[in-house]
Coordinates of C-alpha atoms and ligand atoms in Angstrom, one line a residue:
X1 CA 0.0 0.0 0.0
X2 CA 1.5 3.4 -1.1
X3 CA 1.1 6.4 1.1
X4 CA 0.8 10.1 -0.1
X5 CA 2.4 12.1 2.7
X6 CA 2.2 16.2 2.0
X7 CA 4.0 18.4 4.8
X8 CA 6.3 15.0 5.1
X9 CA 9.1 16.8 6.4
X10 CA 7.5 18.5 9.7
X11 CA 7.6 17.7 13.1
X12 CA 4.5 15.3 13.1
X13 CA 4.9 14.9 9.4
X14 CA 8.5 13.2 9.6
X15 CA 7.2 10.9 12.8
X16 CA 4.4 9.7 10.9
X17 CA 6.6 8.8 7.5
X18 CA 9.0 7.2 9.5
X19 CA 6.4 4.7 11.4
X20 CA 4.7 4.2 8.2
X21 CA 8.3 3.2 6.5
X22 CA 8.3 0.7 9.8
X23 CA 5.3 -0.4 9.3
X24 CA 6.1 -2.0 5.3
X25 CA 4.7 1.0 3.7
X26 CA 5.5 2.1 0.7
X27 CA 5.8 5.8 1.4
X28 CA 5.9 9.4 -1.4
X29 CA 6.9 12.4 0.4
X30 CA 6.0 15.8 -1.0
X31 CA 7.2 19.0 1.0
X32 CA 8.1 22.7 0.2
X33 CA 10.3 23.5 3.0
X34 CA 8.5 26.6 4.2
X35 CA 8.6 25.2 7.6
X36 CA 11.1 22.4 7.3
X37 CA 14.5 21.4 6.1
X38 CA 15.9 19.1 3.9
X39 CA 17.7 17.5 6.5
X40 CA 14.9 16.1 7.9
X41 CA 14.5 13.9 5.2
X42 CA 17.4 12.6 5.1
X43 CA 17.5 11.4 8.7
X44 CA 14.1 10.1 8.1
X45 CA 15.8 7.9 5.7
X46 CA 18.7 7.0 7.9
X47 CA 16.8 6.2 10.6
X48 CA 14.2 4.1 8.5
X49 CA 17.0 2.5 6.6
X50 CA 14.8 2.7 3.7
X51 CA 14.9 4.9 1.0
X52 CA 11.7 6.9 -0.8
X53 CA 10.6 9.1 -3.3
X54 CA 10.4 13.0 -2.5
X55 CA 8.8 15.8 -4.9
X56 CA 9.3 19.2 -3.3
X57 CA 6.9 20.7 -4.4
X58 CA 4.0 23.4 -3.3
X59 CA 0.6 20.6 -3.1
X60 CA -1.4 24.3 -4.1
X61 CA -0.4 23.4 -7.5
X62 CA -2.4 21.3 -9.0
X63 CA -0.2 20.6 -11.9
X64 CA 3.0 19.7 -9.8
X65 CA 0.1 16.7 -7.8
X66 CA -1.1 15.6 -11.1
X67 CA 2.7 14.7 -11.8
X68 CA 3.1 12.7 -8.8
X69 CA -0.3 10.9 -9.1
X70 CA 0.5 10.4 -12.7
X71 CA 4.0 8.6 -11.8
X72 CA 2.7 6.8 -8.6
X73 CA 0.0 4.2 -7.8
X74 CA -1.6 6.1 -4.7
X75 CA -3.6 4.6 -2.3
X76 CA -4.1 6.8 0.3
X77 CA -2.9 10.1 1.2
X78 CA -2.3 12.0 4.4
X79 CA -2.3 15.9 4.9
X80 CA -0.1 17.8 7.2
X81 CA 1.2 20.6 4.8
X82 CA -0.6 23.6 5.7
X83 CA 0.2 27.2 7.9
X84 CA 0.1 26.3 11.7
X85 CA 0.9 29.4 13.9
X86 CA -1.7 30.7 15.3
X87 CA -0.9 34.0 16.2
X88 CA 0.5 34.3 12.6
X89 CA -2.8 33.4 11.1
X90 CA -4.6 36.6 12.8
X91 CA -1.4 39.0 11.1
X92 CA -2.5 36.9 7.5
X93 CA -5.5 35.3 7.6
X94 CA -5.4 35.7 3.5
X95 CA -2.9 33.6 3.4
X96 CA -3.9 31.0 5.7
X97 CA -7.1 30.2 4.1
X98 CA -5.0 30.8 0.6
X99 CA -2.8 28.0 1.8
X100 CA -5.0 25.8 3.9
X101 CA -7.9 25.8 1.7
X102 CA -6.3 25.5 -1.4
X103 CA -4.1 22.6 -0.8
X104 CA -6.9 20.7 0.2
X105 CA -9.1 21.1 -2.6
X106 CA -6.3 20.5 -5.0
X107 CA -5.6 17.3 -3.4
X108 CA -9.2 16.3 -3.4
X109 CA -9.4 17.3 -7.4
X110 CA -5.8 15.1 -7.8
X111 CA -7.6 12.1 -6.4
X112 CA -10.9 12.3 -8.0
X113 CA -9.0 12.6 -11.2
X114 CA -6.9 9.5 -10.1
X115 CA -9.0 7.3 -8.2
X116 CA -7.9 7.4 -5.3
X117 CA -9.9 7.9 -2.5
X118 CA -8.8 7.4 1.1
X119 CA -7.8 10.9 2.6
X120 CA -6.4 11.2 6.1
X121 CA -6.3 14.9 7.7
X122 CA -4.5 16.7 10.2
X123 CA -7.1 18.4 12.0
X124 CA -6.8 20.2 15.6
X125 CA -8.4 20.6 18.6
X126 CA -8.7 24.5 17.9
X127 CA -12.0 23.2 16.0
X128 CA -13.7 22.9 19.4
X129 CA -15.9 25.1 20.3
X130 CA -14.6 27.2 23.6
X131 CA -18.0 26.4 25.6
X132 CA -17.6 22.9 25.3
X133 CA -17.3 21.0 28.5
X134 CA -14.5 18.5 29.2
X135 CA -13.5 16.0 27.7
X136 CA -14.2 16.9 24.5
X137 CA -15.1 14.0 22.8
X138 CA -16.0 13.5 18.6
X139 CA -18.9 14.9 19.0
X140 CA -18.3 18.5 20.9
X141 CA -19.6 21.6 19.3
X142 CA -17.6 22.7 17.0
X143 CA -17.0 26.4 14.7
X144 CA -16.6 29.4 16.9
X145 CA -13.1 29.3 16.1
X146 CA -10.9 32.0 17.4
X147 CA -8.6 32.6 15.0
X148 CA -8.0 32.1 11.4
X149 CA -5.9 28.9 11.8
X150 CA -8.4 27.6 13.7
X151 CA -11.3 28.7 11.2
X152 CA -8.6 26.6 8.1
X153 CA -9.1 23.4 9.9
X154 CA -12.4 23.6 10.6
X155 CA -13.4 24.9 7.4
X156 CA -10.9 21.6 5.6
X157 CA -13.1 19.3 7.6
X158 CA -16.1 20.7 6.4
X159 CA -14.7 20.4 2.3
X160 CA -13.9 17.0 3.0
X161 CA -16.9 15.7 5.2
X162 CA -19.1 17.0 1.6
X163 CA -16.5 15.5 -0.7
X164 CA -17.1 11.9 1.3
X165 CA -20.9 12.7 0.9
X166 CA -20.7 13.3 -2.4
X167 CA -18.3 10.3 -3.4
X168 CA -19.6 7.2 -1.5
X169 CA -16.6 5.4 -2.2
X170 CA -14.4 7.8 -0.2
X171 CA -12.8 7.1 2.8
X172 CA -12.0 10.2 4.7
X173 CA -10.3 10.2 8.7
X174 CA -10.5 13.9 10.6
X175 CA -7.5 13.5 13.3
X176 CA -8.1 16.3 15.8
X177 CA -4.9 16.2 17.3
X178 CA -4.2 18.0 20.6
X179 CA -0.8 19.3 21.9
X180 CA 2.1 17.4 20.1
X181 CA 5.0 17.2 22.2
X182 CA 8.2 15.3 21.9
X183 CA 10.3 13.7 19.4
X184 CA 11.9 10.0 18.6
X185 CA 13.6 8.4 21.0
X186 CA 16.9 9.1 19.0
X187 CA 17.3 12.4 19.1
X188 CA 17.6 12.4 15.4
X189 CA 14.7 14.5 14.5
X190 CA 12.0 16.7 16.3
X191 CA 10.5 20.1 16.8
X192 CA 12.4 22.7 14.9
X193 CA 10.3 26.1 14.7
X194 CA 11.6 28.5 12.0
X195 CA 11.7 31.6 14.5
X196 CA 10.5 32.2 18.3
X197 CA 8.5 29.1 19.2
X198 CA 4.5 30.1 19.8
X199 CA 4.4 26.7 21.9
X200 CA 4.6 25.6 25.5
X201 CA 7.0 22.6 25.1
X202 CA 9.5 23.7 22.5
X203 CA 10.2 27.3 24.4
X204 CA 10.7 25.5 27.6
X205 CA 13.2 23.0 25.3
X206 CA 15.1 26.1 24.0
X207 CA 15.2 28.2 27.7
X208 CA 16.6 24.3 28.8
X209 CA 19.2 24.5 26.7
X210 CA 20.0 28.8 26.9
X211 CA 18.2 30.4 24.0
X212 CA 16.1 32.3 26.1
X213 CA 16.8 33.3 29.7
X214 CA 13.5 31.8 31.6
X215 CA 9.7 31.0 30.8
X216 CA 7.2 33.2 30.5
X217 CA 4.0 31.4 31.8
X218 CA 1.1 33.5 30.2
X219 CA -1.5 33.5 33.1
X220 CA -1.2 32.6 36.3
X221 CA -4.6 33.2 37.1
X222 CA -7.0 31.0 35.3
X223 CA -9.6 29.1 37.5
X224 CA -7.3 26.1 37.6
X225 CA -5.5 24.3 40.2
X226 CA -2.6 26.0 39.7
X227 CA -3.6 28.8 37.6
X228 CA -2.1 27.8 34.7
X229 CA -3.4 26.9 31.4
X230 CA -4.3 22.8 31.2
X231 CA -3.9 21.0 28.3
X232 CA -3.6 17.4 26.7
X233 CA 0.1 16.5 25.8
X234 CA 0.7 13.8 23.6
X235 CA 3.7 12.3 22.0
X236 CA 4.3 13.1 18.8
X237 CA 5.4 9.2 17.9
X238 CA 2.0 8.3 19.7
X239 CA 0.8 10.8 17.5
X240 CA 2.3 9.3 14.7
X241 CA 1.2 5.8 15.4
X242 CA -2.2 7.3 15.3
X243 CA -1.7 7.8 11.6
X244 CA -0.6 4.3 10.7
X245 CA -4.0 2.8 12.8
X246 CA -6.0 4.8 10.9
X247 CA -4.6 4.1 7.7
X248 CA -5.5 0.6 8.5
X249 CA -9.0 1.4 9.5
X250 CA -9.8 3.6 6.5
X251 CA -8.8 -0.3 4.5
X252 CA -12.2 -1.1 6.3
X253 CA -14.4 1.8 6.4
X254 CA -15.8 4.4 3.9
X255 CA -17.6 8.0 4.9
X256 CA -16.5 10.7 7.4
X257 CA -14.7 8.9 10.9
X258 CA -13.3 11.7 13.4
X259 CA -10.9 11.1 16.1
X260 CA -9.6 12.9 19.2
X261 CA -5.6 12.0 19.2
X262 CA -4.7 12.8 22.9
X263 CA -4.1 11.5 25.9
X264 CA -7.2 12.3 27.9
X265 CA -5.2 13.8 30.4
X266 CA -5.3 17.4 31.4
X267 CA -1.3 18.9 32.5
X268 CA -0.9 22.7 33.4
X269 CA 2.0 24.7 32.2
X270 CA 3.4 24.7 35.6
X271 CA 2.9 20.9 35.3
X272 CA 4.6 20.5 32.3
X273 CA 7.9 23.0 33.3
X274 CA 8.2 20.6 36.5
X275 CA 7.7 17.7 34.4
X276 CA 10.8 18.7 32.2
X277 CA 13.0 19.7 34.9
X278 CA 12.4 16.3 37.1
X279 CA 13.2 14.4 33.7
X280 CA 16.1 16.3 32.6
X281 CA 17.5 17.6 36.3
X282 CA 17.6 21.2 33.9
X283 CA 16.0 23.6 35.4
X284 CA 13.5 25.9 33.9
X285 CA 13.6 29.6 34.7
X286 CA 10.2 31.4 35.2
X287 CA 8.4 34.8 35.3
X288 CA 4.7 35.0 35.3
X289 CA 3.3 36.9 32.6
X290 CA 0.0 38.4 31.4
X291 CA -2.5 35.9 29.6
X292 CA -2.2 35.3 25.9
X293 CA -5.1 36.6 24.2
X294 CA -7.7 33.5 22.7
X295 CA -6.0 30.7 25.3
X296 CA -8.9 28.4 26.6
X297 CA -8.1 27.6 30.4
X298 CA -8.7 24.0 30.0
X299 CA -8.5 21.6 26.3
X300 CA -8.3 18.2 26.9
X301 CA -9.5 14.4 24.9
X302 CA -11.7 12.2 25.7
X303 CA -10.3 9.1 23.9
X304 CA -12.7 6.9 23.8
X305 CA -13.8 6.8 20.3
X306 CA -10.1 6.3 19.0
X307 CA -9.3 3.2 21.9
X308 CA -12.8 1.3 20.4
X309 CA -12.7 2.0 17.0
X310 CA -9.1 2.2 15.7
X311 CA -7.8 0.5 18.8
X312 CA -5.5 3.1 19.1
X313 CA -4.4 5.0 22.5
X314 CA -0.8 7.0 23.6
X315 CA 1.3 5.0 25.6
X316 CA 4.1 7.3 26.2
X317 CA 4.3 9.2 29.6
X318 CA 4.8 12.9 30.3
X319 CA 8.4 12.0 31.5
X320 CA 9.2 10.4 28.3
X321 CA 8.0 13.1 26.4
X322 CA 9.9 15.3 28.3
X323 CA 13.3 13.2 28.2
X324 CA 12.8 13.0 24.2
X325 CA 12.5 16.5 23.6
X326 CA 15.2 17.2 25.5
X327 CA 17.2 14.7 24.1
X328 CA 16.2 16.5 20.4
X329 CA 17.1 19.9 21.3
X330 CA 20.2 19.1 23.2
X331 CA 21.8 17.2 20.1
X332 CA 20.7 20.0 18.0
X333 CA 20.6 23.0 19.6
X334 CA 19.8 24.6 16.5
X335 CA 17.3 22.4 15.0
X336 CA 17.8 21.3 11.4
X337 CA 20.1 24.1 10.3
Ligands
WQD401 C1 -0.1 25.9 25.6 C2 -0.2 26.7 26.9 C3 -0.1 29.1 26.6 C4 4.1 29.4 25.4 C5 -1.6 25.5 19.8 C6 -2.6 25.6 18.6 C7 -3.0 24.2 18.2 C8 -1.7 23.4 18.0 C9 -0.9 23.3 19.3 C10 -1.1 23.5 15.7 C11 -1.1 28.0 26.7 C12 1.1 28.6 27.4 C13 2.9 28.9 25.8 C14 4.9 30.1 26.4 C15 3.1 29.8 28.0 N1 -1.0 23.9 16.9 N2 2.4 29.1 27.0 N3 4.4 30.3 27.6 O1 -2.2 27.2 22.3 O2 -2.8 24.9 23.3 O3 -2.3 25.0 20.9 O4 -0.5 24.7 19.5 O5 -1.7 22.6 15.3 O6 -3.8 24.2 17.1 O7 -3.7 26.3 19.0 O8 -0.5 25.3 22.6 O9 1.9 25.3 23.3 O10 1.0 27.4 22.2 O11 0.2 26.8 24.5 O12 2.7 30.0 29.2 O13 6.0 30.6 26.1 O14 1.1 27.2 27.2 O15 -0.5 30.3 27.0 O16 -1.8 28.2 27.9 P1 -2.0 25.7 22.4 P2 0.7 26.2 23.1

């Protein structure tokens, strides 16, 4: 079975190829490096011991995807390639829904024109409504978004959940992931933001290892135990096995099947600064600072759906996660570069 992967050479796109490559899958990678390196791929394919065919491409352009699904036998695809930061998409919402929405559809035209119809997406929990209670499971309120990025995803989901309903044959999987943290247990590859990181777990990563001088932990007055912002950590190679169960589900099932990828537990960012210094005996500098506009005091899974149906759940502990993004960012202090 051959596997599409777009946005292949990300964070949660390069943990995903390589567990697919372990897995026996035959695996295309198409990226355009504006948020990723070359290098990436390459220790992909060291650490998989298997090689595979890259395009770099732009997946907006559907001439460059007719190429590769006129030189390749596709059976599936999965999407990661797409504008992530949030506070980014609120300075250029035009070009996150330029991006977002476009690479979608174009994907979606590629297949129809190919036959190929099993379509896997990188959604987020930023579809969620903010008024939901917790867990959120599959079946939340959603929309209500609260920033562009946000509004991308949800608005993906929603070109997809009518392509499956207009193509019965299509087999589509919505994978809402929550907070990705961590990186392979080799150090190899990881997290590498292009500039400042927006998230919790790579800032703390880069204060352990002296880019910046301390945290700052934006709110400390939430009506949470602590006062922090809670939210549901996973590990990105949890994440990533996630990808490879649901490839084998979509061999089974046809229509629109969403799934929460998340622990199900809720950790504060105190939680998770404490959590990284007891499994890397670094410590993490602090200063509290004001709230970040749009954060939701508490996000986390309910992962029920994805244990019974794709018989999928993270097994990786907050300690581990911690250990393996350390690991990552120690051995490359400066990411890819
Ligand atoms: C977590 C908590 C911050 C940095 C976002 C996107 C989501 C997904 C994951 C793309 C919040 C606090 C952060 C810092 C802090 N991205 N924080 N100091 O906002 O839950 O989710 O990233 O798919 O779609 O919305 O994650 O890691 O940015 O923030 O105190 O220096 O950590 O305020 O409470 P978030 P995050």
């Amino acid at each position: 079975m051959t596997i599409f992967v777009t946005g292949g050479a990300g964070y949660i796109g390069s943990h995903t190829v390589l567990k697919l490559l372990e897995n026996g899958y035959e695996v295309i990678v198409a990226d355009n490096f504006s948020n990723s390196k070359p290098e990436a791929v390459k220790r992909i394919k060291g650490l998989a011991g298997r090689d595979f065919l890259f395009y770099e491409i732009d997946v907006c352009d559907g001439k460059q995807l007719d190429k590769v699904f006129s030189e390749n036998k596709i059976d599936c695809v999965i999407h990661f390639a797409g504008l992530k930061a949030v506070g980014e998409s609120v300075e250029k919402p035009l070009e996150y829904y330029k991006n977002n929405l476009n690479s979608t559809i174009s994907l979606c035209e590629a297949m129809k024109k190919h036959n190929v119809n099993k379509f896997i997406f990188s959604s987020s929990a930023t579809v969620y409504s903010g008024d939901n209670a917790m867990p959120l499971t599959e079946n939340s309120l959603t929309g209500g978004c609260i920033n562009p990025y946000g509004w991308t995803k949800y608005m993906c989901e929603q070109i997809l959940i009518d392509t499956a309903n207009a193509n019965e044959d299509w087999s589509v999987a919505l994978l809402r992931y929550f907070n990705p943290i961590g990186a392979h247990e080799s150090g190899k590859i990881g997290e590498d933001p292009q500039d400042i990181p927006n998230n919790l777990m790579p800032f703390i990563a880069q204060t352990a290892v002296g880019k910046f001088s301390h945290l700052n932990v934006k709110g400390t007055d939430y009506d949470t135990p602590d006062g922090t912002c809670i939210r549901d950590y996973i590990h990105v190679t949890d994440l990533a096995e996630g990808h490879v169960s649901a490839v084998n589900y979509l061999k089974s099932h046809t229509g629109v099947n969403i799934f929460n990828l998340g622990t199900g537990k809720g950790v504060s960012v105190l939680e998770l600064a404490c959590a990284f210094e007891q499994a890397t005996g670094v410590e993490i500098k602090r200063k509290d600072a004001p709230r970040r506009p749009g954060d939701q005091p508490v996000s986390f899974a309910s992962t029920d759906k994805a244990k019974k149906e794709l018989g999928w759940e993270a097994k990786k502990t907050l300690l581990e996660a911690c250990a393996d993004s350390w690991r990552w960012q120690k051995n490359n202090p400066n990411g890819y570069k």
